[in-house]
mmCIF file of C-alpha atoms in Angstrom:
data_model
loop_
_atom_site.group_PDB
_atom_site.id
_atom_site.type_symbol
_atom_site.label_atom_id
_atom_site.label_comp_id
_atom_site.label_asym_id
_atom_site.label_seq_id
_atom_site.Cartn_x
_atom_site.Cartn_y
_atom_site.Cartn_z
ATOM 1 C CA MET A 139 -30.081 -8.548 -5.502
ATOM 2 C CA THR A 140 -27.593 -10.314 -3.346
ATOM 3 C CA SER A 141 -24.544 -8.614 -1.920
ATOM 4 C CA ILE A 142 -21.050 -9.962 -2.424
ATOM 5 C CA SER A 143 -19.047 -9.711 0.713
ATOM 6 C CA HIS A 144 -15.509 -8.688 1.057
ATOM 7 C CA GLY A 145 -15.227 -8.299 4.816
ATOM 8 C CA SER A 146 -14.964 -5.253 6.381
ATOM 9 C CA LEU A 147 -13.046 -3.258 4.031
ATOM 10 C CA GLY A 148 -15.524 -0.379 4.163
ATOM 11 C CA THR A 149 -16.938 1.369 1.436
ATOM 12 C CA ARG A 150 -15.259 0.093 -1.947
ATOM 13 C CA ARG A 151 -14.493 3.506 -3.917
ATOM 14 C CA ILE A 152 -15.036 2.805 -7.637
ATOM 15 C CA LEU A 153 -14.166 5.354 -10.789
ATOM 16 C CA VAL A 154 -16.596 4.636 -13.738
ATOM 17 C CA VAL A 155 -15.071 5.578 -17.477
ATOM 18 C CA ASP A 156 -17.162 5.422 -20.760
ATOM 19 C CA ASP A 157 -17.751 7.815 -23.318
ATOM 20 C CA ASN A 158 -21.351 7.298 -23.008
ATOM 21 C CA ALA A 159 -23.602 8.654 -20.165
ATOM 22 C CA VAL A 160 -26.184 5.952 -20.451
ATOM 23 C CA MET A 161 -23.737 3.301 -20.081
ATOM 24 C CA ARG A 162 -22.071 5.380 -17.298
ATOM 25 C CA ARG A 163 -25.505 5.556 -15.456
ATOM 26 C CA THR A 164 -26.109 1.825 -16.126
ATOM 27 C CA LEU A 165 -22.876 0.401 -14.844
ATOM 28 C CA ARG A 166 -23.233 2.887 -11.960
ATOM 29 C CA HIS A 167 -26.564 1.244 -11.065
ATOM 30 C CA LEU A 168 -25.072 -2.471 -11.225
ATOM 31 C CA LEU A 169 -22.393 -1.535 -9.136
ATOM 32 C CA GLU A 170 -24.026 0.474 -6.327
ATOM 33 C CA THR A 171 -26.502 -2.501 -5.858
ATOM 34 C CA GLN A 172 -23.864 -4.225 -3.976
ATOM 35 C CA ASP A 173 -23.236 -2.965 -0.466
ATOM 36 C CA ASP A 174 -20.434 -1.077 0.466
ATOM 37 C CA TRP A 175 -19.735 -0.309 -3.158
ATOM 38 C CA LYS A 176 -20.019 3.416 -3.940
ATOM 39 C CA VAL A 177 -19.634 5.100 -7.322
ATOM 40 C CA TYR A 178 -17.406 8.150 -6.406
ATOM 41 C CA ASP A 179 -16.687 9.678 -9.670
ATOM 42 C CA GLU A 180 -17.198 9.262 -13.299
ATOM 43 C CA ALA A 181 -15.049 10.203 -16.789
ATOM 44 C CA SER A 182 -15.861 10.066 -20.327
ATOM 45 C CA ASP A 183 -12.792 9.529 -21.756
ATOM 46 C CA GLY A 184 -9.218 8.232 -20.678
ATOM 47 C CA ARG A 185 -7.258 11.564 -20.632
ATOM 48 C CA GLU A 186 -10.026 12.469 -18.012
ATOM 49 C CA ALA A 187 -9.834 9.063 -16.041
ATOM 50 C CA VAL A 188 -5.973 9.394 -15.676
ATOM 51 C CA ALA A 189 -6.352 13.040 -14.572
ATOM 52 C CA LYS A 190 -9.131 11.842 -11.964
ATOM 53 C CA PHE A 191 -7.135 8.900 -10.841
ATOM 54 C CA ASP A 192 -3.967 11.682 -10.288
ATOM 55 C CA LYS A 193 -6.476 13.513 -7.891
ATOM 56 C CA GLU A 194 -7.981 10.882 -5.932
ATOM 57 C CA LYS A 195 -7.519 7.097 -5.621
ATOM 58 C CA PHE A 196 -9.867 4.612 -6.127
ATOM 59 C CA ASP A 197 -10.107 0.990 -5.004
ATOM 60 C CA VAL A 198 -11.278 -0.227 -8.597
ATOM 61 C CA ILE A 199 -11.428 1.315 -11.846
ATOM 62 C CA VAL A 200 -14.462 0.175 -14.666
ATOM 63 C CA LEU A 201 -12.919 1.177 -17.573
ATOM 64 C CA ASP A 202 -14.118 1.243 -20.999
ATOM 65 C CA PHE A 203 -12.006 0.358 -24.135
ATOM 66 C CA GLN A 204 -13.169 2.291 -27.124
ATOM 67 C CA MET A 205 -13.301 5.974 -26.352
ATOM 68 C CA PRO A 206 -12.473 9.220 -28.164
ATOM 69 C CA GLY A 207 -9.033 10.862 -27.504
ATOM 70 C CA MET A 208 -7.233 8.225 -25.298
ATOM 71 C CA ASN A 209 -8.496 4.726 -25.227
ATOM 72 C CA GLY A 210 -9.028 2.385 -22.317
ATOM 73 C CA LEU A 211 -6.003 0.621 -22.842
ATOM 74 C CA ASP A 212 -3.779 3.675 -23.142
ATOM 75 C CA ALA A 213 -5.533 4.802 -19.769
ATOM 76 C CA ALA A 214 -4.591 1.894 -18.385
ATOM 77 C CA LYS A 215 -1.067 1.509 -19.007
ATOM 78 C CA GLU A 216 -0.837 5.094 -17.118
ATOM 79 C CA ILE A 217 -2.624 4.261 -14.313
ATOM 80 C CA THR A 218 -1.124 1.240 -13.711
ATOM 81 C CA SER A 219 2.515 2.563 -14.197
ATOM 82 C CA ARG A 220 1.341 5.072 -11.658
ATOM 83 C CA SER A 221 -0.230 2.457 -9.326
ATOM 84 C CA PRO A 222 0.029 -1.249 -10.306
ATOM 85 C CA SER A 223 -1.547 -2.647 -7.422
ATOM 86 C CA THR A 224 -5.190 -0.893 -8.498
ATOM 87 C CA PRO A 225 -7.373 -3.182 -10.039
ATOM 88 C CA ILE A 226 -9.172 -2.240 -13.507
ATOM 89 C CA LEU A 227 -11.990 -4.147 -15.054
ATOM 90 C CA MET A 228 -12.401 -3.455 -18.763
ATOM 91 C CA VAL A 229 -15.560 -3.540 -20.251
ATOM 92 C CA THR A 230 -15.943 -3.473 -24.186
ATOM 93 C CA LEU A 231 -18.328 -3.910 -27.397
ATOM 94 C CA HIS A 232 -14.820 -5.477 -29.193
ATOM 95 C CA HIS A 233 -14.102 -8.347 -26.912
ATOM 96 C CA SER A 234 -11.689 -10.465 -28.484
ATOM 97 C CA PRO A 235 -9.014 -12.957 -27.545
ATOM 98 C CA GLN A 236 -6.357 -10.456 -28.802
ATOM 99 C CA LEU A 237 -7.946 -7.483 -26.686
ATOM 100 C CA ALA A 238 -7.804 -9.844 -23.918
ATOM 101 C CA GLU A 239 -3.942 -10.427 -24.244
ATOM 102 C CA ALA A 240 -3.146 -6.679 -24.782
ATOM 103 C CA ALA A 241 -5.280 -5.926 -21.602
ATOM 104 C CA ARG A 242 -3.263 -8.752 -19.469
ATOM 105 C CA LYS A 243 -0.038 -7.301 -20.699
ATOM 106 C CA ILE A 244 -0.357 -3.773 -19.331
ATOM 107 C CA GLY A 245 -1.717 -4.959 -15.847
ATOM 108 C CA ILE A 246 -5.678 -4.728 -16.565
ATOM 109 C CA ARG A 247 -7.066 -7.365 -14.103
ATOM 110 C CA GLY A 248 -10.245 -8.395 -16.185
ATOM 111 C CA ILE A 249 -12.458 -8.130 -19.000
ATOM 112 C CA CYS A 250 -16.285 -8.047 -19.299
ATOM 113 C CA PRO A 251 -18.005 -7.591 -23.165
ATOM 114 C CA LYS A 252 -20.437 -5.211 -22.620
ATOM 115 C CA ALA A 253 -23.334 -7.638 -24.226
ATOM 116 C CA ASP A 254 -22.847 -9.292 -21.117
ATOM 117 C CA ILE A 255 -22.964 -6.127 -19.013
ATOM 118 C CA LYS A 256 -24.304 -7.997 -15.578
ATOM 119 C CA CYS A 257 -20.800 -9.822 -15.214
ATOM 120 C CA VAL A 258 -19.559 -6.191 -14.160
ATOM 121 C CA VAL A 259 -20.393 -7.075 -10.546
ATOM 122 C CA GLU A 260 -18.885 -10.208 -10.943
ATOM 123 C CA GLY A 261 -15.928 -9.083 -12.641
ATOM 124 C CA VAL A 262 -15.433 -6.451 -10.135
ATOM 125 C CA SER A 263 -15.824 -8.748 -6.923
ATOM 126 C CA THR A 264 -13.365 -10.864 -8.422
ATOM 127 C CA ILE A 265 -10.531 -8.542 -9.304
ATOM 128 C CA LEU A 266 -11.357 -6.849 -5.458
ATOM 129 C CA ASP A 267 -10.405 -10.599 -4.391
ATOM 130 C CA ASN A 268 -7.212 -9.898 -6.320
ATOM 131 C CA LYS A 269 -7.969 -12.652 -8.941
ATOM 132 C CA SER A 270 -8.260 -12.222 -12.733
ATOM 133 C CA TYR A 271 -11.666 -12.147 -14.469
ATOM 134 C CA PHE A 272 -11.236 -12.760 -18.279
ATOM 135 C CA ASN A 273 -15.077 -13.501 -19.081
ATOM 136 C CA ASN A 274 -14.737 -15.546 -22.637
#
């Protein structure tokens, strides 16, 4: 796979959040095919993601929407209130224009449907370039 370049910014630290362990492994594999991208941590729900973010900052967060306890929108709201500049890409089975609009309003930079999970690499690359990625 071809690597997407982001200059000499060093290794990008990624937090992957999904309640499904298989999906976390899939996302890790996809993301780590890129040079200088490293999944430094994982979380299985929104509360755990916020707690991990509070302890250690990440360059980008890949966040599932529907999770038990605290969902992705609520977790993103907490994270963006602490660090508005941290780019977040939401992945979801429930992609809709309404969800995309709600995501934009709270500061999520992009959304990727799980039905097209390979778009995660393009989405992360786009939001790391400080652009929006709303793949319809």
